CSV table of N, CA and C in Angstrom, one decimal:
chain,number,residue,atom,x,y,z
A,1,GLN,N,0.8,-1.2,0.0
A,1,GLN,CA,0.0,0.0,0.0
A,1,GLN,C,0.9,1.2,0.0
A,2,VAL,N,0.6,2.2,-0.9
A,2,VAL,CA,1.4,3.4,-1.0
A,2,VAL,C,0.9,4.4,0.0
A,3,GLN,N,1.9,4.9,0.8
A,3,GLN,CA,1.5,5.8,1.8
A,3,GLN,C,2.6,6.9,2.0
A,4,LEU,N,2.2,8.1,2.3
A,4,LEU,CA,3.1,9.2,2.8
A,4,LEU,C,2.6,9.5,4.1
A,5,VAL,N,3.5,9.6,5.1
A,5,VAL,CA,3.2,9.9,6.5
A,5,VAL,C,4.0,11.0,7.0
A,6,GLU,N,3.3,12.1,7.4
A,6,GLU,CA,4.0,13.3,7.9
A,6,GLU,C,4.1,13.2,9.4
A,7,SER,N,5.1,13.8,10.0
A,7,SER,CA,5.2,13.9,11.4
A,7,SER,C,6.1,15.1,11.7
A,8,GLY,N,6.1,15.5,13.0
A,8,GLY,CA,6.9,16.6,13.5
A,8,GLY,C,6.2,17.9,13.7
A,9,GLY,N,4.9,17.9,13.4
A,9,GLY,CA,4.1,19.1,13.7
A,9,GLY,C,3.9,19.3,15.2
A,10,GLY,N,3.3,20.4,15.6
A,10,GLY,CA,3.1,20.7,17.0
A,10,GLY,C,2.9,22.2,17.2
A,11,LEU,N,2.9,22.6,18.5
A,11,LEU,CA,2.8,24.0,18.9
A,11,LEU,C,4.1,24.6,19.2
A,12,VAL,N,4.4,25.7,18.6
A,12,VAL,CA,5.7,26.4,18.8
A,12,VAL,C,5.4,27.9,18.9
A,13,GLN,N,6.3,28.6,19.7
A,13,GLN,CA,6.2,30.0,19.8
A,13,GLN,C,6.7,30.7,18.6
A,14,PRO,N,6.3,31.9,18.3
A,14,PRO,CA,6.8,32.7,17.2
A,14,PRO,C,8.4,32.8,17.4
A,15,GLY,N,9.0,32.7,16.2
A,15,GLY,CA,10.5,32.7,16.2
A,15,GLY,C,11.1,31.3,16.4
A,16,GLY,N,10.3,30.3,16.8
A,16,GLY,CA,10.8,29.0,17.0
A,16,GLY,C,11.0,28.2,15.8
A,17,SER,N,11.3,26.9,15.9
A,17,SER,CA,11.6,26.0,14.8
A,17,SER,C,10.9,24.7,15.0
A,18,LEU,N,10.7,24.1,13.9
A,18,LEU,CA,10.1,22.7,13.8
A,18,LEU,C,10.8,22.0,12.6
A,19,ARG,N,10.9,20.7,12.7
A,19,ARG,CA,11.3,19.9,11.5
A,19,ARG,C,10.2,18.9,11.2
A,20,LEU,N,9.6,19.0,10.0
A,20,LEU,CA,8.6,18.1,9.6
A,20,LEU,C,9.3,16.9,8.8
A,21,SER,N,8.8,15.7,8.9
A,21,SER,CA,9.3,14.6,8.2
A,21,SER,C,8.1,14.0,7.3
A,22,CYS,N,8.5,13.5,6.2
A,22,CYS,CA,7.6,12.8,5.3
A,22,CYS,C,8.2,11.5,4.9
A,23,ALA,N,7.6,10.4,5.5
A,23,ALA,CA,8.2,9.1,5.2
A,23,ALA,C,7.3,8.3,4.3
A,24,ALA,N,7.9,7.7,3.3
A,24,ALA,CA,7.1,6.9,2.3
A,24,ALA,C,7.2,5.4,2.6
A,25,SER,N,6.1,4.8,2.3
A,25,SER,CA,6.0,3.3,2.4
A,25,SER,C,5.3,2.8,1.2
A,26,GLY,N,5.7,1.6,0.7
A,26,GLY,CA,5.0,1.1,-0.4
A,26,GLY,C,5.6,1.5,-1.8
A,27,PHE,N,6.4,2.5,-1.7
A,27,PHE,CA,7.1,2.9,-2.9
A,27,PHE,C,8.4,3.6,-2.6
A,28,THR,N,9.3,3.9,-3.5
A,28,THR,CA,10.6,4.5,-3.3
A,28,THR,C,10.5,6.0,-3.7
A,29,LEU,N,10.9,6.8,-2.8
A,29,LEU,CA,10.9,8.2,-3.1
A,29,LEU,C,11.9,8.7,-4.1
A,30,ASP,N,12.9,7.8,-4.3
A,30,ASP,CA,14.1,8.2,-5.2
A,30,ASP,C,13.6,8.9,-6.5
A,31,TYR,N,12.5,8.3,-7.1
A,31,TYR,CA,12.2,8.7,-8.4
A,31,TYR,C,11.1,9.8,-8.5
A,32,TYR,N,10.8,10.4,-7.3
A,32,TYR,CA,9.7,11.3,-7.2
A,32,TYR,C,10.2,12.7,-6.8
A,33,GLY,N,9.6,13.7,-7.3
A,33,GLY,CA,9.7,15.0,-6.7
A,33,GLY,C,8.8,15.0,-5.5
A,34,ILE,N,9.2,15.7,-4.4
A,34,ILE,CA,8.4,15.7,-3.2
A,34,ILE,C,8.1,17.2,-2.8
A,35,GLY,N,6.9,17.4,-2.5
A,35,GLY,CA,6.5,18.8,-2.2
A,35,GLY,C,5.9,18.9,-0.8
A,36,TRP,N,6.0,20.1,-0.2
A,36,TRP,CA,5.2,20.4,1.0
A,36,TRP,C,4.2,21.4,0.7
A,37,PHE,N,3.0,21.2,1.1
A,37,PHE,CA,1.9,22.1,0.9
A,37,PHE,C,1.3,22.5,2.3
A,38,ARG,N,0.5,23.5,2.4
A,38,ARG,CA,-0.1,23.8,3.7
A,38,ARG,C,-1.5,24.4,3.4
A,39,GLN,N,-2.4,24.3,4.4
A,39,GLN,CA,-3.7,24.8,4.3
A,39,GLN,C,-4.1,25.4,5.6
A,40,ALA,N,-4.3,26.7,5.7
A,40,ALA,CA,-4.8,27.3,6.9
A,40,ALA,C,-6.3,27.4,6.9
A,41,PRO,N,-7.0,27.5,8.1
A,41,PRO,CA,-8.4,27.5,8.1
A,41,PRO,C,-9.0,28.6,7.3
A,42,GLY,N,-9.9,28.3,6.4
A,42,GLY,CA,-10.6,29.3,5.6
A,42,GLY,C,-9.8,29.7,4.4
A,43,LYS,N,-8.6,29.1,4.1
A,43,LYS,CA,-7.8,29.5,3.0
A,43,LYS,C,-7.6,28.3,2.1
A,44,GLU,N,-7.2,28.6,0.9
A,44,GLU,CA,-6.9,27.5,-0.1
A,44,GLU,C,-5.5,26.9,0.2
A,45,ARG,N,-5.3,25.6,-0.2
A,45,ARG,CA,-4.0,25.0,0.0
A,45,ARG,C,-3.0,25.7,-0.9
A,46,GLU,N,-1.8,25.9,-0.4
A,46,GLU,CA,-0.8,26.5,-1.1
A,46,GLU,C,0.5,25.7,-1.1
A,47,GLY,N,1.3,25.8,-2.1
A,47,GLY,CA,2.6,25.1,-2.2
A,47,GLY,C,3.6,25.9,-1.4
A,48,VAL,N,4.4,25.1,-0.6
A,48,VAL,CA,5.4,25.7,0.3
A,48,VAL,C,6.8,25.5,-0.3
A,49,SER,N,7.1,24.3,-0.6
A,49,SER,CA,8.4,23.9,-1.1
A,49,SER,C,8.4,22.6,-1.8
A,50,CYS,N,9.4,22.4,-2.7
A,50,CYS,CA,9.5,21.1,-3.4
A,50,CYS,C,10.9,20.8,-3.7
A,51,ILE,N,11.3,19.5,-3.8
A,51,ILE,CA,12.6,19.1,-4.1
A,51,ILE,C,12.5,18.0,-5.2
A,52,SER,N,13.4,18.1,-6.2
A,52,SER,CA,13.4,17.2,-7.3
A,52,SER,C,14.0,15.8,-6.9
A,53,SER,N,13.8,14.9,-7.7
A,53,SER,CA,14.3,13.5,-7.4
A,53,SER,C,15.7,13.3,-7.7
A,54,SER,N,16.3,14.0,-8.7
A,54,SER,CA,17.6,13.7,-9.2
A,54,SER,C,18.7,14.8,-8.9
A,55,ASP,N,18.4,16.0,-9.3
A,55,ASP,CA,19.5,17.0,-9.3
A,55,ASP,C,19.4,17.9,-8.1
A,56,GLY,N,18.5,17.6,-7.2
A,56,GLY,CA,18.5,18.5,-5.9
A,56,GLY,C,17.8,19.8,-6.1
A,57,ARG,N,17.2,20.0,-7.3
A,57,ARG,CA,16.6,21.3,-7.6
A,57,ARG,C,15.5,21.5,-6.5
A,58,THR,N,15.4,22.8,-6.0
A,58,THR,CA,14.4,23.1,-5.0
A,58,THR,C,13.5,24.3,-5.4
A,59,TYR,N,12.4,24.4,-4.8
A,59,TYR,CA,11.5,25.5,-5.0
A,59,TYR,C,11.0,25.9,-3.6
A,60,TYR,N,10.9,27.2,-3.4
A,60,TYR,CA,10.3,27.8,-2.2
A,60,TYR,C,9.3,28.9,-2.5
A,61,ALA,N,8.2,28.9,-1.9
A,61,ALA,CA,7.3,30.0,-2.0
A,61,ALA,C,8.0,31.2,-1.4
A,62,ASP,N,7.6,32.4,-1.9
A,62,ASP,CA,8.2,33.6,-1.4
A,62,ASP,C,8.1,33.8,0.1
A,63,SER,N,6.9,33.4,0.6
A,63,SER,CA,6.6,33.6,2.0
A,63,SER,C,7.5,32.8,2.9
A,64,VAL,N,8.2,31.8,2.4
A,64,VAL,CA,9.1,31.0,3.3
A,64,VAL,C,10.5,31.0,3.0
A,65,LYS,N,10.9,31.7,1.9
A,65,LYS,CA,12.3,31.8,1.4
A,65,LYS,C,13.2,32.3,2.5
A,66,GLY,N,14.3,31.7,2.8
A,66,GLY,CA,15.2,32.1,3.8
A,66,GLY,C,14.9,31.6,5.2
A,67,ARG,N,13.7,31.0,5.4
A,67,ARG,CA,13.3,30.5,6.7
A,67,ARG,C,13.1,29.0,6.6
A,68,PHE,N,12.7,28.4,5.5
A,68,PHE,CA,12.4,27.0,5.4
A,68,PHE,C,13.5,26.3,4.5
A,69,THR,N,13.8,25.1,4.8
A,69,THR,CA,14.8,24.3,4.0
A,69,THR,C,14.2,22.9,3.8
A,70,ILE,N,14.2,22.5,2.6
A,70,ILE,CA,13.7,21.2,2.2
A,70,ILE,C,14.9,20.3,1.9
A,71,SER,N,14.9,19.1,2.4
A,71,SER,CA,16.0,18.1,2.1
A,71,SER,C,15.4,16.7,2.0
A,72,ARG,N,16.2,15.8,1.5
A,72,ARG,CA,15.8,14.4,1.3
A,72,ARG,C,16.9,13.5,1.7
A,73,ASP,N,16.5,12.4,2.3
A,73,ASP,CA,17.4,11.3,2.6
A,73,ASP,C,16.8,10.0,1.9
A,74,ASN,N,17.3,9.8,0.7
A,74,ASN,CA,16.8,8.6,0.0
A,74,ASN,C,17.0,7.3,0.7
A,75,ALA,N,18.1,7.2,1.4
A,75,ALA,CA,18.4,5.9,2.1
A,75,ALA,C,17.3,5.7,3.2
A,76,LYS,N,16.7,6.7,3.7
A,76,LYS,CA,15.7,6.6,4.7
A,76,LYS,C,14.3,6.7,4.1
A,77,ASN,N,14.3,7.0,2.8
A,77,ASN,CA,13.0,7.1,2.1
A,77,ASN,C,12.1,8.3,2.7
A,78,THR,N,12.8,9.3,3.1
A,78,THR,CA,12.2,10.4,3.9
A,78,THR,C,12.6,11.8,3.3
A,79,VAL,N,11.7,12.7,3.4
A,79,VAL,CA,12.0,14.1,3.0
A,79,VAL,C,11.7,15.0,4.2
A,80,TYR,N,12.4,16.0,4.4
A,80,TYR,CA,12.3,16.8,5.6
A,80,TYR,C,12.0,18.3,5.2
A,81,LEU,N,11.3,19.0,6.1
A,81,LEU,CA,11.1,20.4,5.9
A,81,LEU,C,11.6,21.1,7.3
A,82,GLN,N,12.7,21.7,7.3
A,82,GLN,CA,13.2,22.5,8.4
A,82,GLN,C,12.6,23.8,8.4
A,83,MET,N,11.9,24.2,9.4
A,83,MET,CA,11.2,25.5,9.5
A,83,MET,C,11.7,26.3,10.6
A,84,ASN,N,12.3,27.4,10.3
A,84,ASN,CA,12.9,28.3,11.3
A,84,ASN,C,12.2,29.6,11.3
A,85,SER,N,12.4,30.4,12.3
A,85,SER,CA,11.8,31.8,12.4
A,85,SER,C,10.3,31.7,12.1
A,86,LEU,N,9.7,30.8,12.7
A,86,LEU,CA,8.2,30.6,12.5
A,86,LEU,C,7.4,31.8,12.9
A,87,LYS,N,6.4,32.1,12.1
A,87,LYS,CA,5.5,33.2,12.3
A,87,LYS,C,4.0,32.7,12.6
A,88,PRO,N,3.2,33.4,13.2
A,88,PRO,CA,1.8,33.0,13.4
A,88,PRO,C,1.1,32.6,12.1
A,89,GLU,N,1.5,33.3,11.0
A,89,GLU,CA,0.9,33.1,9.7
A,89,GLU,C,1.3,31.8,9.1
A,90,ASP,N,2.3,31.1,9.7
A,90,ASP,CA,2.7,29.8,9.2
A,90,ASP,C,1.8,28.7,9.7
A,91,THR,N,0.9,29.1,10.6
A,91,THR,CA,-0.1,28.1,11.2
A,91,THR,C,-0.9,27.5,10.1
A,92,ALA,N,-0.9,26.2,10.0
A,92,ALA,CA,-1.7,25.5,9.0
A,92,ALA,C,-1.5,23.9,9.2
A,93,VAL,N,-2.3,23.2,8.5
A,93,VAL,CA,-2.0,21.8,8.3
A,93,VAL,C,-1.0,21.6,7.1
A,94,TYR,N,0.1,20.9,7.4
A,94,TYR,CA,1.1,20.7,6.4
A,94,TYR,C,1.0,19.3,5.8
A,95,TYR,N,1.0,19.3,4.5
A,95,TYR,CA,0.9,18.0,3.7
A,95,TYR,C,2.2,17.8,2.9
A,96,CYS,N,2.6,16.6,2.8
A,96,CYS,CA,3.6,16.3,1.8
A,96,CYS,C,2.9,15.5,0.6
A,97,ALA,N,3.6,15.6,-0.5
A,97,ALA,CA,3.0,15.0,-1.7
A,97,ALA,C,4.1,14.6,-2.7
A,98,ALA,N,3.8,13.6,-3.5
A,98,ALA,CA,4.8,13.1,-4.4
A,98,ALA,C,4.3,13.1,-5.9
A,99,GLY,N,5.2,13.3,-6.8
A,99,GLY,CA,4.9,13.2,-8.2
A,99,GLY,C,6.1,13.7,-9.0
A,100,PRO,N,5.9,13.9,-10.3
A,100,PRO,CA,7.0,14.5,-11.1
A,100,PRO,C,7.2,16.0,-10.6
A,101,TYR,N,8.5,16.4,-10.5
A,101,TYR,CA,8.8,17.6,-9.9
A,101,TYR,C,8.0,18.8,-10.4
A,102,PHE,N,8.0,19.1,-11.7
A,102,PHE,CA,7.3,20.3,-12.2
A,102,PHE,C,5.8,20.2,-12.0
A,103,ALA,N,5.3,19.0,-12.0
A,103,ALA,CA,3.9,18.8,-11.7
A,103,ALA,C,3.6,19.1,-10.3
A,104,VAL,N,4.4,18.7,-9.4
A,104,VAL,CA,4.2,18.9,-7.9
A,104,VAL,C,4.3,20.4,-7.7
A,105,VAL,N,5.3,21.1,-8.3
A,105,VAL,CA,5.4,22.6,-8.1
A,105,VAL,C,4.1,23.2,-8.6
A,106,ALA,N,3.4,22.7,-9.6
A,106,ALA,CA,2.2,23.2,-10.1
A,106,ALA,C,1.0,22.7,-9.3
A,107,GLY,N,1.2,21.9,-8.3
A,107,GLY,CA,0.1,21.4,-7.5
A,107,GLY,C,-0.6,20.2,-8.0
A,108,VAL,N,0.0,19.5,-9.0
A,108,VAL,CA,-0.6,18.3,-9.5
A,108,VAL,C,0.3,17.1,-9.0
A,109,VAL,N,-0.3,16.3,-8.2
A,109,VAL,CA,0.5,15.3,-7.5
A,109,VAL,C,-0.1,13.9,-7.7
A,110,ASP,N,0.7,12.9,-7.5
A,110,ASP,CA,0.3,11.5,-7.5
A,110,ASP,C,-0.2,11.0,-6.2
A,111,TYR,N,0.5,11.4,-5.1
A,111,TYR,CA,0.2,10.9,-3.8
A,111,TYR,C,0.2,12.0,-2.8
A,112,TRP,N,-0.7,11.9,-1.8
A,112,TRP,CA,-0.8,12.9,-0.7
A,112,TRP,C,-0.6,12.2,0.6
A,113,GLY,N,0.0,12.9,1.6
A,113,GLY,CA,0.0,12.4,2.9
A,113,GLY,C,-1.3,12.9,3.6
A,114,GLN,N,-1.4,12.5,4.9
A,114,GLN,CA,-2.7,12.9,5.6
A,114,GLN,C,-2.6,14.2,6.3
A,115,GLY,N,-1.4,14.8,6.5
A,115,GLY,CA,-1.2,16.1,7.0
A,115,GLY,C,-0.8,16.1,8.5
A,116,THR,N,-0.1,17.1,8.9
A,116,THR,CA,0.3,17.3,10.3
A,116,THR,C,0.1,18.8,10.7
A,117,GLN,N,-0.5,19.0,11.8
A,117,GLN,CA,-0.8,20.4,12.2
A,117,GLN,C,0.4,21.1,12.8
A,118,VAL,N,0.6,22.3,12.3
A,118,VAL,CA,1.6,23.2,12.8
A,118,VAL,C,0.9,24.5,13.4
A,119,THR,N,1.1,24.8,14.6
A,119,THR,CA,0.5,26.0,15.2
A,119,THR,C,1.6,26.8,15.8
A,120,VAL,N,1.6,28.1,15.4
A,120,VAL,CA,2.6,29.0,15.9
A,120,VAL,C,1.9,30.1,16.7
A,121,SER,N,2.1,30.1,18.0
A,121,SER,CA,1.4,31.0,18.9
A,121,SER,C,2.1,31.1,20.2
A,122,SER,N,1.9,32.3,20.7
A,122,SER,CA,2.5,32.5,22.1
A,122,SER,C,1.5,32.3,23.2
């Protein structure tokens, strides 16, 4: 069974950090672009970051550039999103997704995870 499972969400104060993980089972992440998306209450889902399968190409939304870093460990079949200098507006459910890199950047994906809640609040 193909699955993407996110973990690492939680409650953090403004300025704090979290690292999200996206672990795959039932398939190998090596051949997929992996993206992180988020959806805040009452808002549409938006793309946050994406990493390609082969050349390490990355994409970041303007709102997270310089604060978030995406990386992958193919040996562990896992992709990470390091989130620093978190702001209240980063509060959302974060989802990881897999598919061809440019398709994922455009929001068209083959597989979705179930999401993990990130809350930034004092």
